[in-house]
PDB file of C-alpha atoms and ligand atoms in Angstrom:
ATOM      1  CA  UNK A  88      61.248  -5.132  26.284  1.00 35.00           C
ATOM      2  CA  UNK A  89      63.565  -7.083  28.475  1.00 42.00           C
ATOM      3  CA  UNK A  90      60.609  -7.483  30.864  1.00 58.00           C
ATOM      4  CA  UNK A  91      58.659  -9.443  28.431  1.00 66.00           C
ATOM      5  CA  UNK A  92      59.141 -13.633  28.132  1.00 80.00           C
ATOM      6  CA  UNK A  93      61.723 -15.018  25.752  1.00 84.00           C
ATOM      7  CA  UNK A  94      59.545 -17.574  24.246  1.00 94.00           C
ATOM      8  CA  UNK A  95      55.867 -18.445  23.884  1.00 96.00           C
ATOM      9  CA  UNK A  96      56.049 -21.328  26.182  1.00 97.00           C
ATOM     10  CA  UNK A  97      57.138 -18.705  29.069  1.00 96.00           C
ATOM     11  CA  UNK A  98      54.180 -16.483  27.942  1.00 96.00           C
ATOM     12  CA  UNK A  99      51.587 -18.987  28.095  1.00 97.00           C
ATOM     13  CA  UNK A 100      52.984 -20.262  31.759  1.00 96.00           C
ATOM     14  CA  UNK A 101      52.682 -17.289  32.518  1.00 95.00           C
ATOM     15  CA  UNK A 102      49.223 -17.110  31.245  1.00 95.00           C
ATOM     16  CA  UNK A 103      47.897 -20.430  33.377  1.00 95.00           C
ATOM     17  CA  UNK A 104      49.347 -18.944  36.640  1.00 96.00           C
ATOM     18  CA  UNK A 105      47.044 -15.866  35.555  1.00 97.00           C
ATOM     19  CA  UNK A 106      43.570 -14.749  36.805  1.00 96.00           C
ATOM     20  CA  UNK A 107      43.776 -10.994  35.404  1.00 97.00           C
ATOM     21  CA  UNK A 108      44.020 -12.813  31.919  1.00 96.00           C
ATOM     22  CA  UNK A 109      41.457 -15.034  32.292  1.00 94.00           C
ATOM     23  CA  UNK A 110      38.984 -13.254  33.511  1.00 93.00           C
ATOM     24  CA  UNK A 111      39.463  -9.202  33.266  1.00 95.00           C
ATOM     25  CA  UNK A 112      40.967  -9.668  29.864  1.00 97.00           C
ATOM     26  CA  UNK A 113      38.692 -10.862  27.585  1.00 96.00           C
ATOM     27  CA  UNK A 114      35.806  -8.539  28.484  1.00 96.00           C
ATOM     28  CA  UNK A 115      37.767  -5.553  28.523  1.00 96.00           C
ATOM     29  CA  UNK A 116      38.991  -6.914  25.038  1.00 97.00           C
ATOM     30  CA  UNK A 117      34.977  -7.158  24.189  1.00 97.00           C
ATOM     31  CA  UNK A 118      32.058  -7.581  26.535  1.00 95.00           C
ATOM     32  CA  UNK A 119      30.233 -10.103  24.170  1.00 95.00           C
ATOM     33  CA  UNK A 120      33.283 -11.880  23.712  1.00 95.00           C
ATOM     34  CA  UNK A 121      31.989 -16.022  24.764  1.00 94.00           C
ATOM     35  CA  UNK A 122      34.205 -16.485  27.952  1.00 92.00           C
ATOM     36  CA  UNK A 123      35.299 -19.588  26.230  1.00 95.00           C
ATOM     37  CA  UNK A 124      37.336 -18.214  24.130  1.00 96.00           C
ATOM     38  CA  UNK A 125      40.260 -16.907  26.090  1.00 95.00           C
ATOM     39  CA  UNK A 126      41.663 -15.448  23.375  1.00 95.00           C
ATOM     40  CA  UNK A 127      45.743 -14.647  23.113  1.00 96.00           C
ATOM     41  CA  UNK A 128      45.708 -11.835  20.614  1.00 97.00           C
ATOM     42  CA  UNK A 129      43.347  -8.931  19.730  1.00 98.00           C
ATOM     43  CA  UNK A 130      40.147  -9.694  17.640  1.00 98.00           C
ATOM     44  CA  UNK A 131      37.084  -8.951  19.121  1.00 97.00           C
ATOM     45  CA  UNK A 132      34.316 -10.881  18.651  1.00 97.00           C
ATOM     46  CA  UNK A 133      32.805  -9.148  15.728  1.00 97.00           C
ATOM     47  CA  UNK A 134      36.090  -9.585  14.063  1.00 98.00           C
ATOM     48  CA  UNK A 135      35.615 -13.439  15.188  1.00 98.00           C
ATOM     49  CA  UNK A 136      32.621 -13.275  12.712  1.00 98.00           C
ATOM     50  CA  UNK A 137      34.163 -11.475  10.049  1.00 98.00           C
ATOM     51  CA  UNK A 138      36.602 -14.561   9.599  1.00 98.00           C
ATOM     52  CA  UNK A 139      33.873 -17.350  10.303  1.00 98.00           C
ATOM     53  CA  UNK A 140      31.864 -15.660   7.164  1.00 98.00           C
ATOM     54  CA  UNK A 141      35.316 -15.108   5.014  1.00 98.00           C
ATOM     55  CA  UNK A 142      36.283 -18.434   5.299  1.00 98.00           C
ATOM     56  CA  UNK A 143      33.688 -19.257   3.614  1.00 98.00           C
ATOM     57  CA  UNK A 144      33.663 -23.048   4.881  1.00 98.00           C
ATOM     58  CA  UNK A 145      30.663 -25.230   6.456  1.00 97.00           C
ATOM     59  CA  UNK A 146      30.114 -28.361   7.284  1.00 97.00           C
ATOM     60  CA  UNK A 147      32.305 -31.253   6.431  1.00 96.00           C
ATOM     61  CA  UNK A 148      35.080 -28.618   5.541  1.00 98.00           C
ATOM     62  CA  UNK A 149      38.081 -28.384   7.829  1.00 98.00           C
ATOM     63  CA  UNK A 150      39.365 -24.949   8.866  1.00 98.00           C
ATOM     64  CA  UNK A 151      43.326 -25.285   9.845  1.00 99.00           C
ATOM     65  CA  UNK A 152      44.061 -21.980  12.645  1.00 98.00           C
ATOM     66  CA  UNK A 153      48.281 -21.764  11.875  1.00 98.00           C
ATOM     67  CA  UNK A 154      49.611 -20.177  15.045  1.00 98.00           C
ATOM     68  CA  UNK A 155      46.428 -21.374  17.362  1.00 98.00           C
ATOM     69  CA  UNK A 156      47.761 -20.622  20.744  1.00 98.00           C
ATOM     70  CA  UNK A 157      45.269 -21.946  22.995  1.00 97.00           C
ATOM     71  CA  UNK A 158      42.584 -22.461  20.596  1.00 98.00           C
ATOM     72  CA  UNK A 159      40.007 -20.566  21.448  1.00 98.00           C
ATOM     73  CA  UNK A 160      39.615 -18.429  18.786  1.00 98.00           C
ATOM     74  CA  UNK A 161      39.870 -21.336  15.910  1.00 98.00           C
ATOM     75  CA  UNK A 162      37.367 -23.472  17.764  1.00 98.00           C
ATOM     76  CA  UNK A 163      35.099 -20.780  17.823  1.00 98.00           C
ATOM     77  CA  UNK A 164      35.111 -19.523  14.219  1.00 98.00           C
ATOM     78  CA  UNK A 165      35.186 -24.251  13.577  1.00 98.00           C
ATOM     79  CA  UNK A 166      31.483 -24.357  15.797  1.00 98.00           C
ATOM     80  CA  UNK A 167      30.241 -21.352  14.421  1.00 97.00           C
ATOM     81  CA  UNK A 168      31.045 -22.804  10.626  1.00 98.00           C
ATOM     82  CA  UNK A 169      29.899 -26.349  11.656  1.00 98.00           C
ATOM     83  CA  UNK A 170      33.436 -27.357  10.369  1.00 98.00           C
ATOM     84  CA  UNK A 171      36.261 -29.397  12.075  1.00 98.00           C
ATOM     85  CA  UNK A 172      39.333 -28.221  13.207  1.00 98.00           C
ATOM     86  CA  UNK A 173      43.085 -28.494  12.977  1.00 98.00           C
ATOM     87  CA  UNK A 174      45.289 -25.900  14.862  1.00 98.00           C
ATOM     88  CA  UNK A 175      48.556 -25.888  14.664  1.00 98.00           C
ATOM     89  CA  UNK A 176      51.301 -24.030  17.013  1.00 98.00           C
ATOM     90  CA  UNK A 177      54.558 -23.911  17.742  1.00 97.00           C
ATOM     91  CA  UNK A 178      54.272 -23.717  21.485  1.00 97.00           C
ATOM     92  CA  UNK A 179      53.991 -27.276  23.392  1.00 97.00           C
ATOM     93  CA  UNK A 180      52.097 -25.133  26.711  1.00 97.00           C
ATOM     94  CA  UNK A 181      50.049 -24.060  23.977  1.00 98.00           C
ATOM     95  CA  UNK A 182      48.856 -27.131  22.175  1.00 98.00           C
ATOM     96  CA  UNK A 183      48.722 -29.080  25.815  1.00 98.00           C
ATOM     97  CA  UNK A 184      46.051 -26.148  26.559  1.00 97.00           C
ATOM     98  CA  UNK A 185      43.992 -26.261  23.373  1.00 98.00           C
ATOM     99  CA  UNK A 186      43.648 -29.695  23.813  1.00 98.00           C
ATOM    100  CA  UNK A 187      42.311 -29.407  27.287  1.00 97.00           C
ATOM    101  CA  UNK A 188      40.072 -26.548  26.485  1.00 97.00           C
ATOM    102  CA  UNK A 189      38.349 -28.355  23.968  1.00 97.00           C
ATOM    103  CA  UNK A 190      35.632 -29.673  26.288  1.00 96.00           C
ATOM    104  CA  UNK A 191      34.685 -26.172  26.493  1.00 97.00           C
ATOM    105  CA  UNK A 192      33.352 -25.484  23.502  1.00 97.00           C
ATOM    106  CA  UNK A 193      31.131 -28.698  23.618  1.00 95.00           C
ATOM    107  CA  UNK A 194      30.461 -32.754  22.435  1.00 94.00           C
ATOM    108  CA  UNK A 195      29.543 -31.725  19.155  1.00 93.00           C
ATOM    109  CA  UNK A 196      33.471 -29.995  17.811  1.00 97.00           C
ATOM    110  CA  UNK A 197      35.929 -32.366  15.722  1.00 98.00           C
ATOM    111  CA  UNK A 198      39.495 -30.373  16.783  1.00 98.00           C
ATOM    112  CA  UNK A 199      42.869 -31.533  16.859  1.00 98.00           C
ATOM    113  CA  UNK A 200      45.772 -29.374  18.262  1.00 98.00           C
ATOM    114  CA  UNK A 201      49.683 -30.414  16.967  1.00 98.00           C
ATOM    115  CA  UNK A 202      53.100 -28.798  17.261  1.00 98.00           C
ATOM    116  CA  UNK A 203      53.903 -26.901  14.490  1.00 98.00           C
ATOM    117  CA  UNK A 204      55.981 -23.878  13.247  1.00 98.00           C
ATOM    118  CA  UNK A 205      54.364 -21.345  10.830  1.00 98.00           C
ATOM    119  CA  UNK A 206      56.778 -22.295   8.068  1.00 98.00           C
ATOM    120  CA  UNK A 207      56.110 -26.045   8.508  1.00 98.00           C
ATOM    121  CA  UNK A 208      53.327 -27.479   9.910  1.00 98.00           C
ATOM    122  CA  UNK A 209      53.913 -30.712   8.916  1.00 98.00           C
ATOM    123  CA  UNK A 210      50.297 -31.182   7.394  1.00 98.00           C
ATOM    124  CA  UNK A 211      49.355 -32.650   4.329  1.00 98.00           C
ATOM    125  CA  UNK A 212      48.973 -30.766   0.628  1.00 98.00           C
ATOM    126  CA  UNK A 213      45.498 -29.138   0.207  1.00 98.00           C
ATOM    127  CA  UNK A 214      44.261 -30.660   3.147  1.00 98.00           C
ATOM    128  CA  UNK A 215      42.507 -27.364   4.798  1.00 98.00           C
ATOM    129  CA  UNK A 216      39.577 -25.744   3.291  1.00 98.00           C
ATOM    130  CA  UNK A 217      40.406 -22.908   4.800  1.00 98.00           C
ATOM    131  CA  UNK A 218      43.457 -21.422   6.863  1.00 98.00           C
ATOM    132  CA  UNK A 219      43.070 -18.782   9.479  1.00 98.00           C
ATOM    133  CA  UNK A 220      45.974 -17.184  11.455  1.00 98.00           C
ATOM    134  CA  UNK A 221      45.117 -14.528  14.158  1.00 98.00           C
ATOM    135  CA  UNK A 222      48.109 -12.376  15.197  1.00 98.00           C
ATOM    136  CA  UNK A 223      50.780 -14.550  14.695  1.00 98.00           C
ATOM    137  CA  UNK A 224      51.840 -13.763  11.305  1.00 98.00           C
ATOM    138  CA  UNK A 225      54.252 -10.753  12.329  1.00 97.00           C
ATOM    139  CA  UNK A 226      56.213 -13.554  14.334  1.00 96.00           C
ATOM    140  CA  UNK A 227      57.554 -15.448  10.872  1.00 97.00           C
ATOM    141  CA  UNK A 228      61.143 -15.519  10.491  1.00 96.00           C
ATOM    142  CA  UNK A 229      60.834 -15.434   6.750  1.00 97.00           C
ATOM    143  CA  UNK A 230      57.292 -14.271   5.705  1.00 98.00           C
ATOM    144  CA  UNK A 231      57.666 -15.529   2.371  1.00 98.00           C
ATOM    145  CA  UNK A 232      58.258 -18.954   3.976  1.00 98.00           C
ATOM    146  CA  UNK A 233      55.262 -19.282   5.672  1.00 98.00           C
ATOM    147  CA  UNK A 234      52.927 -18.123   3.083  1.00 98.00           C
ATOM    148  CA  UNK A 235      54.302 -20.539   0.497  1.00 98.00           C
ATOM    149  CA  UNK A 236      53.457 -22.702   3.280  1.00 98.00           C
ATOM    150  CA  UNK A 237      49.871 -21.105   3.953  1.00 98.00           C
ATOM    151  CA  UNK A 238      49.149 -21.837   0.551  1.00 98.00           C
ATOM    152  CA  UNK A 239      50.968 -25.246   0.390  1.00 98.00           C
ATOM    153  CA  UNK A 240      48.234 -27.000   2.697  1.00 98.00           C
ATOM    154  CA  UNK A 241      45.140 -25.398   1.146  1.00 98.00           C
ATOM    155  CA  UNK A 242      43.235 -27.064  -1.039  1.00 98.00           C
ATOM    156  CA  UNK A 243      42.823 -25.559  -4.371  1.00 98.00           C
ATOM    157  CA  UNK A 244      39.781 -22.662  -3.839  1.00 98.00           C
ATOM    158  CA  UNK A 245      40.490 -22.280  -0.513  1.00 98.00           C
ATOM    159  CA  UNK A 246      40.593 -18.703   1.331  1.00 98.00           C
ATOM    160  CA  UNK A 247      43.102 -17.884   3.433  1.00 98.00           C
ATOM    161  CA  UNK A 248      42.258 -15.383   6.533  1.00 98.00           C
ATOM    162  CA  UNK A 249      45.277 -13.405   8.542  1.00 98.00           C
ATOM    163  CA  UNK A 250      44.528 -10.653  10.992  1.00 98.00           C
ATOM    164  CA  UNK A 251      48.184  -8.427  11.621  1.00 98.00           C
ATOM    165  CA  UNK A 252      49.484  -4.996  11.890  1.00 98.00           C
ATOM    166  CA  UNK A 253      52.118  -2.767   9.914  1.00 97.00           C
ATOM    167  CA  UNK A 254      53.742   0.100  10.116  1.00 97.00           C
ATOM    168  CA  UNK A 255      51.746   2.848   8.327  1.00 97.00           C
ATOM    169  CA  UNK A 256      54.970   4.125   6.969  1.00 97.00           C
ATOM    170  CA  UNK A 257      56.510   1.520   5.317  1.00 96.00           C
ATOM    171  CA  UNK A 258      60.616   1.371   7.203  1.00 96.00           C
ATOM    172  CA  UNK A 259      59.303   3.365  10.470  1.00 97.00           C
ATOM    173  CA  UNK A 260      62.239   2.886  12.629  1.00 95.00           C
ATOM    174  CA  UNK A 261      60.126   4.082  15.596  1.00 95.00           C
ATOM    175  CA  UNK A 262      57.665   0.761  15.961  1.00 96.00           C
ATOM    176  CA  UNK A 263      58.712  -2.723  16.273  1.00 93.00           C
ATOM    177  CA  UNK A 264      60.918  -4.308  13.986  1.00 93.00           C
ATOM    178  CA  UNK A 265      57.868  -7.129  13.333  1.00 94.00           C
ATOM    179  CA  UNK A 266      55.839  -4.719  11.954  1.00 94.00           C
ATOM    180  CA  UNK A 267      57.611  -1.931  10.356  1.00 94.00           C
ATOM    181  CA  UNK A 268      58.588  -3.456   6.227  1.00 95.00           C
ATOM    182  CA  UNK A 269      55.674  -5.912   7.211  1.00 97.00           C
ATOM    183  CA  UNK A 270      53.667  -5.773   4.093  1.00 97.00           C
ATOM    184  CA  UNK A 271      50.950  -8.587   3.970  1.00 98.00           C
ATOM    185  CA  UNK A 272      48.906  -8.044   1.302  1.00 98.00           C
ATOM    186  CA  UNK A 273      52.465  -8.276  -1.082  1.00 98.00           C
ATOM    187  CA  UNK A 274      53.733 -11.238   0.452  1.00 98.00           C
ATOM    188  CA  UNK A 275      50.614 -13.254  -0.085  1.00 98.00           C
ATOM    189  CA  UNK A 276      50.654 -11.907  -4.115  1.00 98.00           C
ATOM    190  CA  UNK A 277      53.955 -12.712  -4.418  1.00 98.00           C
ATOM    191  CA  UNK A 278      53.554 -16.075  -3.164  1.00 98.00           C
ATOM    192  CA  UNK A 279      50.730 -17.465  -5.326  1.00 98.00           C
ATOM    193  CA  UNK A 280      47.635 -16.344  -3.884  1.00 98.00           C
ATOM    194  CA  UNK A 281      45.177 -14.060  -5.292  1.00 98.00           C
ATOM    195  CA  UNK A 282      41.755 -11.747  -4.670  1.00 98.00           C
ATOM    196  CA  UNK A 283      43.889 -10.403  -1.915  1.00 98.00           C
ATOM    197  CA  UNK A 284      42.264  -7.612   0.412  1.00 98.00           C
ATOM    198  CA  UNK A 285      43.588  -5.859   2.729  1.00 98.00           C
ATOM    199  CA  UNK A 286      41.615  -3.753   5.150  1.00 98.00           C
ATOM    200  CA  UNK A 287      41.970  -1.756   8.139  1.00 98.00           C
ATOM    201  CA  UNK A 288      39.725  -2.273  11.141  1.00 98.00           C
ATOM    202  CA  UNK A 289      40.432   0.930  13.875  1.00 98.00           C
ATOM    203  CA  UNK A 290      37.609  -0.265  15.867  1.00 97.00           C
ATOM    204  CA  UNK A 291      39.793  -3.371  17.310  1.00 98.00           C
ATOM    205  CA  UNK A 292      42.624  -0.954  18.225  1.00 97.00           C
ATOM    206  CA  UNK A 293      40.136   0.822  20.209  1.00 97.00           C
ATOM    207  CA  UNK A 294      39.795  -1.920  22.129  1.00 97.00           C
ATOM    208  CA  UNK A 295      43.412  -2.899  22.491  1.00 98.00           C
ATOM    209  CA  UNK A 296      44.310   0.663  23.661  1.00 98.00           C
ATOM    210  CA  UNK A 297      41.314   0.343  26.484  1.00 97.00           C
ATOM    211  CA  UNK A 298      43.070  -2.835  27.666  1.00 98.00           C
ATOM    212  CA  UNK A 299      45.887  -1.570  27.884  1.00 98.00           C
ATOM    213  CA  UNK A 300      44.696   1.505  29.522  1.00 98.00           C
ATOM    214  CA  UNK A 301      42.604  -0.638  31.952  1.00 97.00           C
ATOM    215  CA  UNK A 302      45.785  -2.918  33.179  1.00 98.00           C
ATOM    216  CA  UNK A 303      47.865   0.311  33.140  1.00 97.00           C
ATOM    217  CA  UNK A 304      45.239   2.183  35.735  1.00 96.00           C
ATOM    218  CA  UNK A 305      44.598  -1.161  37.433  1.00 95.00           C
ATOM    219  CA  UNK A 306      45.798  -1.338  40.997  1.00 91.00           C
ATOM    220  CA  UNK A 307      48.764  -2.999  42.920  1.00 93.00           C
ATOM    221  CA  UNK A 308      48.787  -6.784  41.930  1.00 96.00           C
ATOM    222  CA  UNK A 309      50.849 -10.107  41.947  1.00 96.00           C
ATOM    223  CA  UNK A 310      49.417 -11.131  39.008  1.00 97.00           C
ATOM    224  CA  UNK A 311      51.692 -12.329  36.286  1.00 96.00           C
ATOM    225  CA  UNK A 312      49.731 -11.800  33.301  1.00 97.00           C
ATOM    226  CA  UNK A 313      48.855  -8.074  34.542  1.00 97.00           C
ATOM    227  CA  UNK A 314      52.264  -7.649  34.720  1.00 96.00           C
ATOM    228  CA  UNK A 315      53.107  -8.742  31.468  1.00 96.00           C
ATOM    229  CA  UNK A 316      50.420  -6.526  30.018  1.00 97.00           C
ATOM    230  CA  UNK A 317      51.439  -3.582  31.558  1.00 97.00           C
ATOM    231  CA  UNK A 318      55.108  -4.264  29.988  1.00 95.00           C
ATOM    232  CA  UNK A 319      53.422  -5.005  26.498  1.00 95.00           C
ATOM    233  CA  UNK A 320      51.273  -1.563  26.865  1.00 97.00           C
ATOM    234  CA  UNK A 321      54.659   0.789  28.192  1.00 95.00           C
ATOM    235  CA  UNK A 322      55.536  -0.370  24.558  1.00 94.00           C
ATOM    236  CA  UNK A 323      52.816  -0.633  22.073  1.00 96.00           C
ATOM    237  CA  UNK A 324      50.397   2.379  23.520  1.00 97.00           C
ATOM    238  CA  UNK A 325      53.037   4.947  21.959  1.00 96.00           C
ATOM    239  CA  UNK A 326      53.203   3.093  18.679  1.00 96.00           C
ATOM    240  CA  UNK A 327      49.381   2.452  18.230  1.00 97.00           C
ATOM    241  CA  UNK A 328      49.102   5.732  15.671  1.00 97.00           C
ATOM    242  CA  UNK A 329      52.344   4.444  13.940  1.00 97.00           C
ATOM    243  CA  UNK A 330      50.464   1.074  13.180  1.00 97.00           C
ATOM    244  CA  UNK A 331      47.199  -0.065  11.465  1.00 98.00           C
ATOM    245  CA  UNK A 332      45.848  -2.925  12.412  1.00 98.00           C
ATOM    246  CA  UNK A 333      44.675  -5.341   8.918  1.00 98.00           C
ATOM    247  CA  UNK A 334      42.174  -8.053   7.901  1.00 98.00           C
ATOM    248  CA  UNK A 335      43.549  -9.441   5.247  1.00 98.00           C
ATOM    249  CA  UNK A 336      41.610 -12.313   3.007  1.00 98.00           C
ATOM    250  CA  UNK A 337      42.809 -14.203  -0.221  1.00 98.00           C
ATOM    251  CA  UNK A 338      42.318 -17.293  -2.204  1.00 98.00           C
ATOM    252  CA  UNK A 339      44.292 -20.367  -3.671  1.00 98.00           C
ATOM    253  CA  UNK A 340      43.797 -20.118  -7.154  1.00 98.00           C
ATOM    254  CA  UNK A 341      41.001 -22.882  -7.608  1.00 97.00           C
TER     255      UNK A 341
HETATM  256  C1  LIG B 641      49.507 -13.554  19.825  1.00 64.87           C
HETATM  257  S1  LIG B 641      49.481 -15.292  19.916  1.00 64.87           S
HETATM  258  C2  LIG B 641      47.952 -15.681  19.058  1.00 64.87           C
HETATM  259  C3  LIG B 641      47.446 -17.031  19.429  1.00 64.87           C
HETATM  260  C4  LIG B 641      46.060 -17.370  18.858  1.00 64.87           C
HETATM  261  N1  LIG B 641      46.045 -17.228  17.421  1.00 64.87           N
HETATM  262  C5  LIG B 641      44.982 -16.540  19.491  1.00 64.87           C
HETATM  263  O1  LIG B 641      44.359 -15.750  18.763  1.00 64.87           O
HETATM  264  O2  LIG B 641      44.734 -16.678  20.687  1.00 64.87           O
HETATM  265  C6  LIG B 641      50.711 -15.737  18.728  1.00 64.87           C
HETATM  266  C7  LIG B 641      50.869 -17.237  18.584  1.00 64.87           C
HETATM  267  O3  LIG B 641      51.824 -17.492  17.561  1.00 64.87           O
HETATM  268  C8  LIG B 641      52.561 -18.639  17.934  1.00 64.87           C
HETATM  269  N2  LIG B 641      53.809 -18.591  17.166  1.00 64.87           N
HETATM  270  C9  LIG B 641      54.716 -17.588  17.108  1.00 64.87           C
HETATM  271  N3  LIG B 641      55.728 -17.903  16.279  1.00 64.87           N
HETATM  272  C10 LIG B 641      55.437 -19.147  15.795  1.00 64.87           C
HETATM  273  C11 LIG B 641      56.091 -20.016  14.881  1.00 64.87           C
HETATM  274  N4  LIG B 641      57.246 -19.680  14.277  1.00 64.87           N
HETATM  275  N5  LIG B 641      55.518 -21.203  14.602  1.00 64.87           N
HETATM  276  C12 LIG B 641      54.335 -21.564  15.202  1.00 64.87           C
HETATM  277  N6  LIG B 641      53.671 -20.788  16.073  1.00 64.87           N
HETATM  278  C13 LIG B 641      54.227 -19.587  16.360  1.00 64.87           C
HETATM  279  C14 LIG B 641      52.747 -18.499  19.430  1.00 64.87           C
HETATM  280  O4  LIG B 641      53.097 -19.700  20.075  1.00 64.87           O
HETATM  281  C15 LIG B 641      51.375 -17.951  19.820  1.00 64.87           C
HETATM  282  O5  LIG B 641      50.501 -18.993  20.147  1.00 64.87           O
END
């Protein structure tokens, strides 16, 4: 672990110095995946239309993506929905890059990037229609924090959409500490949401395990991101059967 970066900011400089991550990531991740994207997590892009369809917002709704990173994956599931955006992250690299990117994705997208942590995003009451977070969720200090604050800026109705992973045994000492008491599902109940689902979807760990295969078997390189892959695989590769990997969707009480 002590190769990977201390902070996000590190991890997305490290990302803008890399080609291997710009290009040879996201279609290993998922052929079809729009190269626009440049996604920072995991969800492929039929699990990029599983959330546009359980958001269940259109047009003139706004979709807030908590943890954005770049803002790919938010401003995809926003177009797709006809809806405007609002991600939020706490990484400055990050938000500067979202912003940038946004060009990509076309004239025709309302999105706004800010700096923002997970438990306070400094956005208004009920101002999202819906709230996505991809893959971020296992980095909350306090989990019960941050979905008090999930459901704090959703409007009334609203459907929350988190993608994660736990442990499969609930304490496993042998994964990482993130994910092993990491119960979703219960901390959004407790919390105040409800029509909470939970459901596992293999078929993306398929593809994260032939990523990291693929930047494991890849030659002799420079590049930064490869390297910082092949650290993140040494680790996760031999945990991937100790983990399940979770869609989870639920609802502000309207
Ligand atoms: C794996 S990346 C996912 C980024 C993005 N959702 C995507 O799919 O590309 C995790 C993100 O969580 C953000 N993050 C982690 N802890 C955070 C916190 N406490 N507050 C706000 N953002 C946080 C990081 O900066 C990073 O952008």
């Amino acid at each position: 672990m002590s190769d990977l970066p201390e902070t996000f900011d590190d991890a997305f400089r490290i990302s803008e110095r890399s080609e291997w991550l710009r290009r040879a990531f996201p279609p290993l991740l998922d052929a079809d995946l729009p190269a626009e994207v440049e996604p920072f997590s995991f969800v492929p892009s039929s699990g990029l239309e599983e959330i546009s369809s359980a958001v269940r917002v259109g047009p003139g709704g706004l979709v807030v993506d908590v943890a954005c990173g770049r803002g790919g994956p938010g401003m995809w599931v926003a177009r797709r929905v006809g809806a405007a955006l609002c991600g939020v992250d706490g990484s400055t690299i990050a938000v500067a890059a979202a912003t940038r990117r946004r060009a990509a994705f076309g004239p025709g997208l309302d999105a706004r990037f800010v700096v923002g942590d997970l438990a306070a995003t400094g956005l208004a009451d009920g101002v999202a229609d819906a709230v996505m977070c991809v893959d971020a969720f296992q980095f909350a200090e306090d989990h019960d924090l941050v979905a008090r604050e999930l459901h704090r800026v959703l409007r009334p109705g609203g459907r929350l959409v988190l993608t994660c992973w736990e442990a499969r045994e609930r304490g496993d000492t042998a994964v990482a500490d993130r994910f092993a008491d990491l119960r979703c599902g219960e901390v959004l109940r407790d919390n105040g949401f409800t029509d909470v689902d939970v459901t596992e979807r293999p078929a993306w760990e398929q593809r994260r395990r032939a990523v990291y295969e693929a930047a494991l078997g890849a030659g002799p390189s420079e590049d930064p991101g490869l390297a910082l892959m092949r650290t993140e695989a040494g680790t996760a590769l031999g945990q991937m059967s100790r983990i399940r990997r979770v869609l989870i969707t639920a609802a502000k009480p309207a």
